[in-house]
XYZ file of C-alpha atoms in Angstrom:
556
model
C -23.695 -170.757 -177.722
C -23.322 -167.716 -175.627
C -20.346 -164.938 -176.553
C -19.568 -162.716 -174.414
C -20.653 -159.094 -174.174
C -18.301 -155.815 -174.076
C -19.053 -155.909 -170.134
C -18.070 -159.805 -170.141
C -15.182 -159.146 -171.783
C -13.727 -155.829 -169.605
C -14.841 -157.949 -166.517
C -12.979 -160.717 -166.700
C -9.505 -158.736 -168.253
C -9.833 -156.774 -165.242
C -9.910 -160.060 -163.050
C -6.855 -161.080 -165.175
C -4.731 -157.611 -164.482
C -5.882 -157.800 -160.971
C -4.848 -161.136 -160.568
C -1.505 -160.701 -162.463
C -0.434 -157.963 -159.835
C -1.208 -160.468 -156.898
C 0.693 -163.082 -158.586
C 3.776 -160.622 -159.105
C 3.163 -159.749 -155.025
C 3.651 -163.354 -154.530
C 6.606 -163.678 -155.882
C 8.471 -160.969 -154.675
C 7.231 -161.870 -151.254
C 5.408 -159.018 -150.856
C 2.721 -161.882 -150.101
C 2.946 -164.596 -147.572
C 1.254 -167.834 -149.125
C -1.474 -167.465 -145.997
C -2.506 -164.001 -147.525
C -2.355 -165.277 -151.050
C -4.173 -167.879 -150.284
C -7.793 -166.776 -150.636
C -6.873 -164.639 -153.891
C -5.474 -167.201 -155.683
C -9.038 -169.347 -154.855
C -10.996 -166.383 -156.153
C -9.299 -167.137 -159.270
C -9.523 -171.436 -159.691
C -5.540 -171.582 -158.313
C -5.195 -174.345 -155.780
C -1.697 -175.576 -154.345
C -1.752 -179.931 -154.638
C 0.899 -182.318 -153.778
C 3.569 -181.513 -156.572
C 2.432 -178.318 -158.104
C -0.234 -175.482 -159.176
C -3.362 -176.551 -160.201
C -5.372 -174.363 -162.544
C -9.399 -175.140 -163.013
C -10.902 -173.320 -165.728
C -14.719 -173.379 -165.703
C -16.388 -174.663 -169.134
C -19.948 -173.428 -168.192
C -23.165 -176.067 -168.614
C -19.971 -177.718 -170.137
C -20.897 -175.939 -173.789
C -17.261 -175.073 -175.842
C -16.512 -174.557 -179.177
C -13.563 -175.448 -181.359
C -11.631 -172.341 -181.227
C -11.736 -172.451 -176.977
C -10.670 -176.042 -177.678
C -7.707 -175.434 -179.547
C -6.746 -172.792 -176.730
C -6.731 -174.894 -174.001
C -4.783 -177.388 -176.044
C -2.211 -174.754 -176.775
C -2.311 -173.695 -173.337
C -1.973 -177.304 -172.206
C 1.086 -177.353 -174.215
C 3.014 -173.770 -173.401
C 2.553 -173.870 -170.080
C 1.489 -177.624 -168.560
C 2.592 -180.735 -169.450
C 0.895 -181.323 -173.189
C -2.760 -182.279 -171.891
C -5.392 -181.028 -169.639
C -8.366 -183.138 -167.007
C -11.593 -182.927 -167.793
C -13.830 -183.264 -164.470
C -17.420 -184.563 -162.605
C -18.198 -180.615 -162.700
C -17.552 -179.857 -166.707
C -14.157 -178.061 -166.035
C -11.007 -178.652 -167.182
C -7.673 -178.727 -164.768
C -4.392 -178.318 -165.271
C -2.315 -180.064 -163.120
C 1.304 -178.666 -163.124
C 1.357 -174.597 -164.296
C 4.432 -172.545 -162.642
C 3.008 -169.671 -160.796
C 4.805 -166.935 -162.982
C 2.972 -168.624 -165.973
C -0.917 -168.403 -164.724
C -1.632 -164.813 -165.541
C -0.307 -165.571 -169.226
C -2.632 -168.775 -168.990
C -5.618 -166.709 -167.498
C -5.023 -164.251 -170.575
C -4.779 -166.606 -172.817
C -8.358 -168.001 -171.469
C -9.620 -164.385 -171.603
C -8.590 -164.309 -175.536
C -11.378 -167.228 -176.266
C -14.226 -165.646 -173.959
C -13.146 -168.689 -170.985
C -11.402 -168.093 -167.306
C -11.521 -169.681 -163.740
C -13.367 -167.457 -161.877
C -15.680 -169.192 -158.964
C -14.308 -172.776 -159.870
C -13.112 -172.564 -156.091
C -14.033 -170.259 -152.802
C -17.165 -170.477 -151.113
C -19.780 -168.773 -153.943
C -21.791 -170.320 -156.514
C -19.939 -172.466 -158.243
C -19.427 -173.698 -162.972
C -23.090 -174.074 -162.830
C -23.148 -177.570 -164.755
C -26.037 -178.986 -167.063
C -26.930 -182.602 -168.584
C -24.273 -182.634 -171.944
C -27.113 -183.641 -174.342
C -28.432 -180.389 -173.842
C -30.319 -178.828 -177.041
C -29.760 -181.981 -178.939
C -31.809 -185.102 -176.961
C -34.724 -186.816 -178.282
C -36.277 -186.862 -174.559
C -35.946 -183.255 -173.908
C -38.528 -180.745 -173.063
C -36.391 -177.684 -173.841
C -32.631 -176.797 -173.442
C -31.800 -175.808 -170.420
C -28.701 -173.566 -171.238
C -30.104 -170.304 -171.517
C -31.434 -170.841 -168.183
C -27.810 -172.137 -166.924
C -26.205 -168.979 -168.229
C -28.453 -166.641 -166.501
C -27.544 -168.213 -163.715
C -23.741 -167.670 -164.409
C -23.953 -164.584 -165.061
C -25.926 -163.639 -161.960
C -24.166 -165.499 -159.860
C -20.366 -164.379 -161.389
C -19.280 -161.693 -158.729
C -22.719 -161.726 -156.846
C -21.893 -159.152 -153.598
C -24.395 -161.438 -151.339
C -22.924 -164.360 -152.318
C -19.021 -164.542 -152.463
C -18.727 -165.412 -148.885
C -21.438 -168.364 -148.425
C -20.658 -170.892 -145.909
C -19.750 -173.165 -147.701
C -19.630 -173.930 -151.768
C -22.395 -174.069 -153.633
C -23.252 -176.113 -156.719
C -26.369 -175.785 -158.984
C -26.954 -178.706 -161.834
C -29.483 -178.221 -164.304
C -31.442 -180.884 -166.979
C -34.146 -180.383 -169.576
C -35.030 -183.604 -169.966
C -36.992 -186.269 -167.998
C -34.416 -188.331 -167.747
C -31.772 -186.908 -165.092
C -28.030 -187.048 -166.908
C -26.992 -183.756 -164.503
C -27.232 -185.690 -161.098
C -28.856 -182.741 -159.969
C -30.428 -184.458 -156.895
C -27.064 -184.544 -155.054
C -26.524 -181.304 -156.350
C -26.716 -177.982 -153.386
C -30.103 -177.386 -155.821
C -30.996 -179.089 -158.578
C -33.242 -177.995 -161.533
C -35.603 -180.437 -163.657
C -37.415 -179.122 -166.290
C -40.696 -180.136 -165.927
C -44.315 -179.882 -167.630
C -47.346 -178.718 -165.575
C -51.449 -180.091 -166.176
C -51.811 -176.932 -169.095
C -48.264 -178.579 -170.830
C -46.556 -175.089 -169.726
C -42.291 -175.805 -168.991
C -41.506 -175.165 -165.530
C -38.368 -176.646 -162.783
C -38.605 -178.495 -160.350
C -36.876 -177.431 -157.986
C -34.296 -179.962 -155.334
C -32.282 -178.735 -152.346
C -29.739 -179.744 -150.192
C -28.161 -183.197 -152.252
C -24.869 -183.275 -151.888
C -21.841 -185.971 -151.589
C -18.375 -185.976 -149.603
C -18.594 -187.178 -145.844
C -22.227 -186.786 -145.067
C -24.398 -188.190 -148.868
C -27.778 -186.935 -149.190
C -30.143 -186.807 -152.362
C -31.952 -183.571 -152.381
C -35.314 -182.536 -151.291
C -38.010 -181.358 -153.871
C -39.119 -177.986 -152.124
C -40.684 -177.339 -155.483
C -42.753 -179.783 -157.887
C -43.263 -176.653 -160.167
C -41.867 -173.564 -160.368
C -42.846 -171.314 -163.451
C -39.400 -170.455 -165.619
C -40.559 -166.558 -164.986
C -40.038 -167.077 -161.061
C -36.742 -169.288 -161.261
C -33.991 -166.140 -160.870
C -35.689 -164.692 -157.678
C -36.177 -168.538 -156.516
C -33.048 -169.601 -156.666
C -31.878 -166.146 -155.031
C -34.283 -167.292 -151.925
C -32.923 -170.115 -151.917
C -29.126 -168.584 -151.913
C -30.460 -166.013 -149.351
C -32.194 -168.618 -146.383
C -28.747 -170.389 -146.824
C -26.492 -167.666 -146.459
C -28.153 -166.707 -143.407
C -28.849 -169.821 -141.408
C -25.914 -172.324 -143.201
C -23.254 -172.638 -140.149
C -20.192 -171.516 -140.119
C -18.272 -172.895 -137.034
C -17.813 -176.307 -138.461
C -16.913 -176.505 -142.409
C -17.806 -180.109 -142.651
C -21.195 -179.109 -141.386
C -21.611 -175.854 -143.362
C -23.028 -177.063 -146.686
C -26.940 -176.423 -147.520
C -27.631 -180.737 -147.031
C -26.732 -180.411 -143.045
C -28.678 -177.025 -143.279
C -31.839 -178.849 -144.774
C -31.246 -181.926 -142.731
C -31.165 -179.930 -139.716
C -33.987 -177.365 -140.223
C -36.160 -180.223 -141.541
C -37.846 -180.131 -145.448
C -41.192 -177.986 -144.501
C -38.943 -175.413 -142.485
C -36.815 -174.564 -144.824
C -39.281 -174.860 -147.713
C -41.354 -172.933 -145.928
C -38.319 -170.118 -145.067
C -37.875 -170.162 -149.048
C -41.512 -169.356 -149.993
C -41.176 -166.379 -147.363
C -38.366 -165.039 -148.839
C -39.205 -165.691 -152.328
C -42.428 -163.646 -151.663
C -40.119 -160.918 -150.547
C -37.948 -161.388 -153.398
C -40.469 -161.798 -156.522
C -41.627 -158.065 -156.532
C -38.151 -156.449 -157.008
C -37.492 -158.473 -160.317
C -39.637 -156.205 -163.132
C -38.789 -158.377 -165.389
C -35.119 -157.505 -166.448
C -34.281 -161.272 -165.988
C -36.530 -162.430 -168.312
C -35.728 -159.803 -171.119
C -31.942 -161.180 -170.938
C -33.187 -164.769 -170.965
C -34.968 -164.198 -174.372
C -31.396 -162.216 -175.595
C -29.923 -165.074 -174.252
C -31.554 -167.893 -176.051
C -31.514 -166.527 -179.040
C -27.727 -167.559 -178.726
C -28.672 -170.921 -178.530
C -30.495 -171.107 -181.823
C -30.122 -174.710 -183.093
C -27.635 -175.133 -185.774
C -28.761 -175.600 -189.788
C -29.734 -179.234 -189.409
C -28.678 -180.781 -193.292
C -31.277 -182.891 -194.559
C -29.520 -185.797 -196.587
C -29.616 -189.573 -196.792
C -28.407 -192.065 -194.003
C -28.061 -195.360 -196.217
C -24.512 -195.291 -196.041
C -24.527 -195.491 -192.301
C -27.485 -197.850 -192.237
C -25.224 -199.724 -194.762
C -21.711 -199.291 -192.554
C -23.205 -200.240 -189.213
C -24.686 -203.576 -191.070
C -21.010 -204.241 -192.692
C -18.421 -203.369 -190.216
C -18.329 -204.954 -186.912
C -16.046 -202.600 -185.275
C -18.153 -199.381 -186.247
C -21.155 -201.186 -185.113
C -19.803 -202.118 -181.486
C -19.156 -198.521 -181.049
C -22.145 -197.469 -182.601
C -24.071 -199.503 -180.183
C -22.273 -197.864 -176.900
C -21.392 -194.531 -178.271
C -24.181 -192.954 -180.136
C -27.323 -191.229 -178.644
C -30.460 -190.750 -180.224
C -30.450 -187.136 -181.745
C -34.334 -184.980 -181.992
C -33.381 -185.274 -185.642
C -33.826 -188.788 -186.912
C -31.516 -188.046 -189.527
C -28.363 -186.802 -186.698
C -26.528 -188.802 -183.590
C -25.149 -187.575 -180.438
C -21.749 -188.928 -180.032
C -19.843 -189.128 -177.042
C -16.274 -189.485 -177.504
C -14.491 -191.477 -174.806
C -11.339 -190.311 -172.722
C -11.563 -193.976 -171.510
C -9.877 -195.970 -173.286
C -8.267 -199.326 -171.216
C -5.547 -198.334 -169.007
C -5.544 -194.692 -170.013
C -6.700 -192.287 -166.976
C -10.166 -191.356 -166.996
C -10.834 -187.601 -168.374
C -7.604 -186.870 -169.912
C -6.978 -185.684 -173.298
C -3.815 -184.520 -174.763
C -3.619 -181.153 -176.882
C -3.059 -183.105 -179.869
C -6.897 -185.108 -179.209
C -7.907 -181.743 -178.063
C -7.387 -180.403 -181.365
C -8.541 -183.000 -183.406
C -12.085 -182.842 -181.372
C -11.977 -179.291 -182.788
C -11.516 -180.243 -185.972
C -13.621 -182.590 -186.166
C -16.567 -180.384 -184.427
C -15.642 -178.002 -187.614
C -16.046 -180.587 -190.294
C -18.935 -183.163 -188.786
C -20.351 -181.286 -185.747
C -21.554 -177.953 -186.911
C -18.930 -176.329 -184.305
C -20.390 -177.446 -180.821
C -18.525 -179.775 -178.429
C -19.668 -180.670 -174.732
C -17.855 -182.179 -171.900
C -20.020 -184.004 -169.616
C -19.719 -185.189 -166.015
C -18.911 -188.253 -166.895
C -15.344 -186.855 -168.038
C -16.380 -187.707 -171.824
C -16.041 -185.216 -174.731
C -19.407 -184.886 -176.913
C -20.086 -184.045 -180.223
C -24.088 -183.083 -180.318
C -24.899 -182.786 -183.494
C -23.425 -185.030 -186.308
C -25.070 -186.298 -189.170
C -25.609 -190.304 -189.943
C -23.894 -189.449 -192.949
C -20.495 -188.143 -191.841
C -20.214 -190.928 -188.603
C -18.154 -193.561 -190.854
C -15.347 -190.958 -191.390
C -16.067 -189.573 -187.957
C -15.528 -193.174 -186.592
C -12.801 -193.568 -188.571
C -10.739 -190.274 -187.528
C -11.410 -190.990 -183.936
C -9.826 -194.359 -184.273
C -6.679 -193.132 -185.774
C -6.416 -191.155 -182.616
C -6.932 -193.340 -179.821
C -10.377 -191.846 -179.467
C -12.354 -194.475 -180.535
C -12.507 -196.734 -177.663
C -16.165 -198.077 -177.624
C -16.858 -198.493 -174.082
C -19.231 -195.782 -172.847
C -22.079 -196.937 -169.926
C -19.556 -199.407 -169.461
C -17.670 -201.523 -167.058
C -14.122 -199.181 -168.170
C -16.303 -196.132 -168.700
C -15.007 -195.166 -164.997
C -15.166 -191.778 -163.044
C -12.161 -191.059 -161.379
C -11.106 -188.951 -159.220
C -7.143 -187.219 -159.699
C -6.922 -188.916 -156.273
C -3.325 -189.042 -153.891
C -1.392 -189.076 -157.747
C -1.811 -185.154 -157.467
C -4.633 -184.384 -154.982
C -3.655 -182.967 -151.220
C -6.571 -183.961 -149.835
C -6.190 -187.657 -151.079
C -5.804 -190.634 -149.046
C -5.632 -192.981 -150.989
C -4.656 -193.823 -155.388
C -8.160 -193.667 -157.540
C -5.948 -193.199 -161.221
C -4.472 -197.062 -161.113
C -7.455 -198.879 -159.479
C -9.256 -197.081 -163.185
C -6.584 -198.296 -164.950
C -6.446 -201.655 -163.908
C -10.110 -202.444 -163.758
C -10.299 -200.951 -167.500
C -7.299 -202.971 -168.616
C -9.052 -206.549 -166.436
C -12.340 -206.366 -168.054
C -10.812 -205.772 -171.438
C -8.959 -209.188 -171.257
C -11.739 -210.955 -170.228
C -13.426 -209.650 -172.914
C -16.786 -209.217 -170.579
C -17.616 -205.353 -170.642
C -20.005 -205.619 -173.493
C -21.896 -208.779 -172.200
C -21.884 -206.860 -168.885
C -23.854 -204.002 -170.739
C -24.382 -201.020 -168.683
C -22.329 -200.457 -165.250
C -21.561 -197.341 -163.617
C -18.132 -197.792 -161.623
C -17.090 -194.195 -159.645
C -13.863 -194.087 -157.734
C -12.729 -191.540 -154.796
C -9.481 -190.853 -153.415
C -11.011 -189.622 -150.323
C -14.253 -188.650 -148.483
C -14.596 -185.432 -150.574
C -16.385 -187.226 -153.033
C -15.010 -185.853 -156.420
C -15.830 -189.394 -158.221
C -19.301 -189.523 -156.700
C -18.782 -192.994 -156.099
C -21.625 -192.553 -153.874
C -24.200 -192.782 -156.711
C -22.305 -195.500 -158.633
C -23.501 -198.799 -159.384
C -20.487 -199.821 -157.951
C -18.801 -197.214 -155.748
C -15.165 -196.912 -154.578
C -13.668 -195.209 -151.629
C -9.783 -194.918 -151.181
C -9.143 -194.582 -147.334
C -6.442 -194.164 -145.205
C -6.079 -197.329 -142.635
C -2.796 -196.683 -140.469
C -0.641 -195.672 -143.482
C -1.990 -198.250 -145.352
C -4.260 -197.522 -148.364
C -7.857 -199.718 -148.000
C -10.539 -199.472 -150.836
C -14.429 -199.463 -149.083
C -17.235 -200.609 -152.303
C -20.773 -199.183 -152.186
C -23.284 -200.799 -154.526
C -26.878 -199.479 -155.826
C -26.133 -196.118 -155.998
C -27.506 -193.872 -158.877
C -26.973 -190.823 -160.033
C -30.468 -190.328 -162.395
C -33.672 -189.592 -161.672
C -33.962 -192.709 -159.581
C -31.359 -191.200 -157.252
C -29.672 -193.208 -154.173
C -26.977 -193.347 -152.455
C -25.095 -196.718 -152.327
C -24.844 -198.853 -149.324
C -21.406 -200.192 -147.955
C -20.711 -203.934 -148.757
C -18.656 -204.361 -145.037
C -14.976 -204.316 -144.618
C -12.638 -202.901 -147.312
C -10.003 -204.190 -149.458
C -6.092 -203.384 -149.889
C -5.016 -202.004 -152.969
C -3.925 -205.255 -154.466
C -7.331 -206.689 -153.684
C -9.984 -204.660 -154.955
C -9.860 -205.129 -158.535
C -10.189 -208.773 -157.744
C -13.061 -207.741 -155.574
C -14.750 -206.320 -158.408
C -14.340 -209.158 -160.151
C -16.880 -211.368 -158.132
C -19.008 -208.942 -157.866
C -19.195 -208.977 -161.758
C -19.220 -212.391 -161.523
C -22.045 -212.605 -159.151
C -24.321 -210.507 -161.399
C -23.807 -212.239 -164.574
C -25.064 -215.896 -162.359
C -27.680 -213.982 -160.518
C -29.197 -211.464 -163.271
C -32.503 -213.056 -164.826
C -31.535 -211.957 -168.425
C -29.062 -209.916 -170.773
C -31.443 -207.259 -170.503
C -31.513 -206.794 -166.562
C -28.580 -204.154 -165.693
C -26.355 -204.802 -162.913
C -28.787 -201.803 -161.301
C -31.813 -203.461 -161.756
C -30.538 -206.671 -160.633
C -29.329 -205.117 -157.544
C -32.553 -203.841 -156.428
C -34.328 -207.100 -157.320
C -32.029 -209.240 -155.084
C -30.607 -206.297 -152.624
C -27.127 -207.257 -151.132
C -26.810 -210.369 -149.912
C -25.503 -212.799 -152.807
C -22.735 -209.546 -153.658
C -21.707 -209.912 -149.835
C -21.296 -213.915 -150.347
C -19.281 -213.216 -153.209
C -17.465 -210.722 -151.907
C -16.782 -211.634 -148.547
C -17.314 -216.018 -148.527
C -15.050 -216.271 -151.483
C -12.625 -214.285 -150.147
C -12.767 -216.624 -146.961
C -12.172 -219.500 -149.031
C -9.289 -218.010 -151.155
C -7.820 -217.397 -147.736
C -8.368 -220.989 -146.516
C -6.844 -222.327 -149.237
């Protein structure tokens, strides 16, 4: 992975000293909260219901052990013993005092990490699909290309003021595990007619009130041309994105409004502006930069034991099945490691799980860990060989839960247990779907199901591109749940249509139980997903379950 360079390094202390005065402004009251507002953004500080939050940015969502172990220690000193891992590969820490951030941000700057631009209206943690440089499907890893971006984008004078935020997703692989077409631009490697890698290139997707998926303004785009494209891109938004209306400020209402062969067409003007001026300075960092992401010293040894163990035990096997992704070494395994398991919240680890991922990354993962978007921890590169004991260690901590693609494999949002903007609980409905479907022992005959759960119209869960989406609301004081169904966050993007009226908060995990129920009568075999069954039938028998049953509960 990337380390920082002696400029990285002075940069972001200097952030951290600036930032430390501002805090100690604050505090003496040198600062009204109004004017320390927009500095403490700058630096990933936002004020929820009962406390601080901190975001730190884990970029393409790449860490390694030693940045692991900090944030558990940090987790520990200064938070309450464990940190959230999000939809955008960052981690938050929910309850920090303010006097303790700048020790926190230093602390950060010690392992090469901080929370620059995970807030404020600028390019955002540029995020990137969390098999990166280790799937069997992919056409090249896409993380050299992510940190260019970050590092052109980090501090960019053009574009710290943007009209809105911006968010840039990025995948190397055919298959889409970066949602990057509800992404402000999203990046697909691609191959042209000579087999040459290239992007294609998707604007204006985006979430929260107004869902889009992203237009393809691009179906190729040569990797030498991708810095000065994205820049046009950057610079037709900055100019025409609006500014008198936030809701209406991000680049989605900017495409929508402007129409696809406007704005594509405003793009290729600029970009022909643009391509000149880069002599090719961008592309000699790109080849400094990727030779950071070497692959690690694959070890070439015999898998019988694990052919052996996943024949023998029924417990490794089960998790095996769920948890494991095939690796471009026959011999190795992706393995996610769920923060999932039944009733827990979704995307929390504790420092003690945070430093036993590190360890283990150490002894079975030749030191790389991802977090995806999916609020899972992933461990790329681990032999056949070692995933008994791995299995085993993971167990011991509560890490073992094998559940991922599943019914409890939820995205959650923090929702109204520490989020302002919140109107409604997304933690417990998690919890108590998680904890349902495990005592109806159902979630592995269910096979794979996507369930995403918002707090509020922001979106943070994407429940939009769920299979099943949820939407906490605000009716009258009251807290009402609206489902979506058929969304999809791949390369088959939608967004999912509403089912009708909403539920209360006692109601909709019973809701999504006939739902469930309804696919496993209507779905032609085990093999059709609750997706694919959806499509084949549309909505109908889900409303009749939903909504006829209900009736007749009421009746009764």
């Amino acid at each position: 992975m990337y380390s920082y360079s002696e400029f990285d390094e002075a940069f972001v202390r200097e952030r951290v000293a600036q930032f430390t005065h501002q805090v100690e402004r604050r505090l003496d009251g040198s600062l009204t909260e109004d004017e320390f507002r927009p500095l403490r953004l700058m630096n990933g500080l936002y004020l929820q219901l009962h406390a601080y939050m901190l975001r730190v940015a884990i970029p393409y969502g790449t860490i390694n052990p030693r940045q692991m172990r900090q944030l558990a220690h940090i987790a520990q000193t200064w938070d309450k013993g464990y940190g959230h891992f999000t939809t955008r590969q960052n981690i938050q820490f929910n309850w920090p005092k303010l006097e303790d951030v700048p020790k926190m941000l230093q602390a950060l700057a010690d392992v090469g990490m901080h929370a620059i631009q995970t807030s404020g209206n600028c390019v955002r943690n540029v995020t990137a699909d969390h098999f990166a440089g280790a799937a069997a499907d992919e056409i090249e890893d896409p993380r050299p290309v992510a940190e260019l971006l970050r590092q052109w984008s980090t501090d960019h004078p053009e574009f710290q003021f943007l009209p809105r935020k911006f968010k840039i997703a990025i995948t190397g692989s055919p298959h889409d595990r970066a949602v990057t077409r509800a992404h402000d631009i999203g990046l697909r490697m691609v191959r042209n007619a000579a087999g040459e890698p290239g992007f294609e290139v998707i604007v204006g997707g985006g979430l929260g009130r107004t869902p889009m998926i992203g237009h393809t303004v691009r179906n190729f785009l040569p990797k030498a041309d991708l810095l000065p494209y994205v820049e046009a891109v950057l610079s037709v938004y900055n100019t025409l994105g609006r500014r008198d209306n936030k809701y209406k400020a991000r680049i989605k209402i900017t495409v929508h409004e402007t129409g696809k062969e406007e704005i594509t067409r405003l793009i290729e003007e600029r970009f022909a502006e643009l391509r000149p001026l880069f002599g090719g300075n961008d592309q000699k960092l790109l080849a400094e930069i990727e030779e950071a992401f070497a692959p690690p010293a694959f070890r070439n040894a015999p898998t019988d034991a694990y052919d052996a163990f996943y024949k023998a035990d029924p417990t490794f096997r089960s998790w095996a099945d769920t948890n494991l992704t095939a690796h471009r070494n026959a011999q190795y395994a992706i393995v996610t490691i769920s923060l999932k398991a039944h009733g827990e919240t979704p995307g929390d680890a504790t420092a003690d799980q945070m430093r036993l991922i590190a360890d283990l990354a150490e002894t079975y993962g030749h030191s790389e860990i991802r977090i995806s978007h999916e609020q899972n921890v992933i461990l790329p590169h681990v032999h056949k060989a070692d995933l008994p004991a791995l299995h085993a260690a993971l167990v011991n901590a509560g890490l073992g839960t094998a559940n991922v693609g599943l019914i409890s494999d939820i995205i959650a949002c923090p929702g109204m247990d520490y989020c302002a903007l919140a109107t409604a609980r997304s933690i417990p409905i998690a919890q108590q779907i998680a904890t349902r479907f495990d005592e109806l022992k159902l979630e592995h005959d269910i096979g794979p199901l996507k369930i995403k759960i918002s707090g509020c119209i922001n979106a943070c869960g994407h429940h939009h591109v769920g299979h099943i989406g949820i939407l906490g609301l605000d009716r009258a004081g009251v807290e009402n749940y609206q489902i979506t169904l058929g969304g999809d966050g791949t390369e088959t993007a939608a967004i999912g249509d509403k089912t009708g009226p909403g539920f209360a908060y006692d109601e909709i995990v019973p809701a999504i139980e006939r739902i469930v129920r309804a696919y496993l009568e209507i779905r032609q075999s085990p093999e059709e997903t609750f997706l694919d069954a959806f499509r084949r039938v549309g909505m109908d028998p889900f409303k009749a379950a939903l909504y006829d049953e209900e009736g007749e509960k009421d009746a009764a």
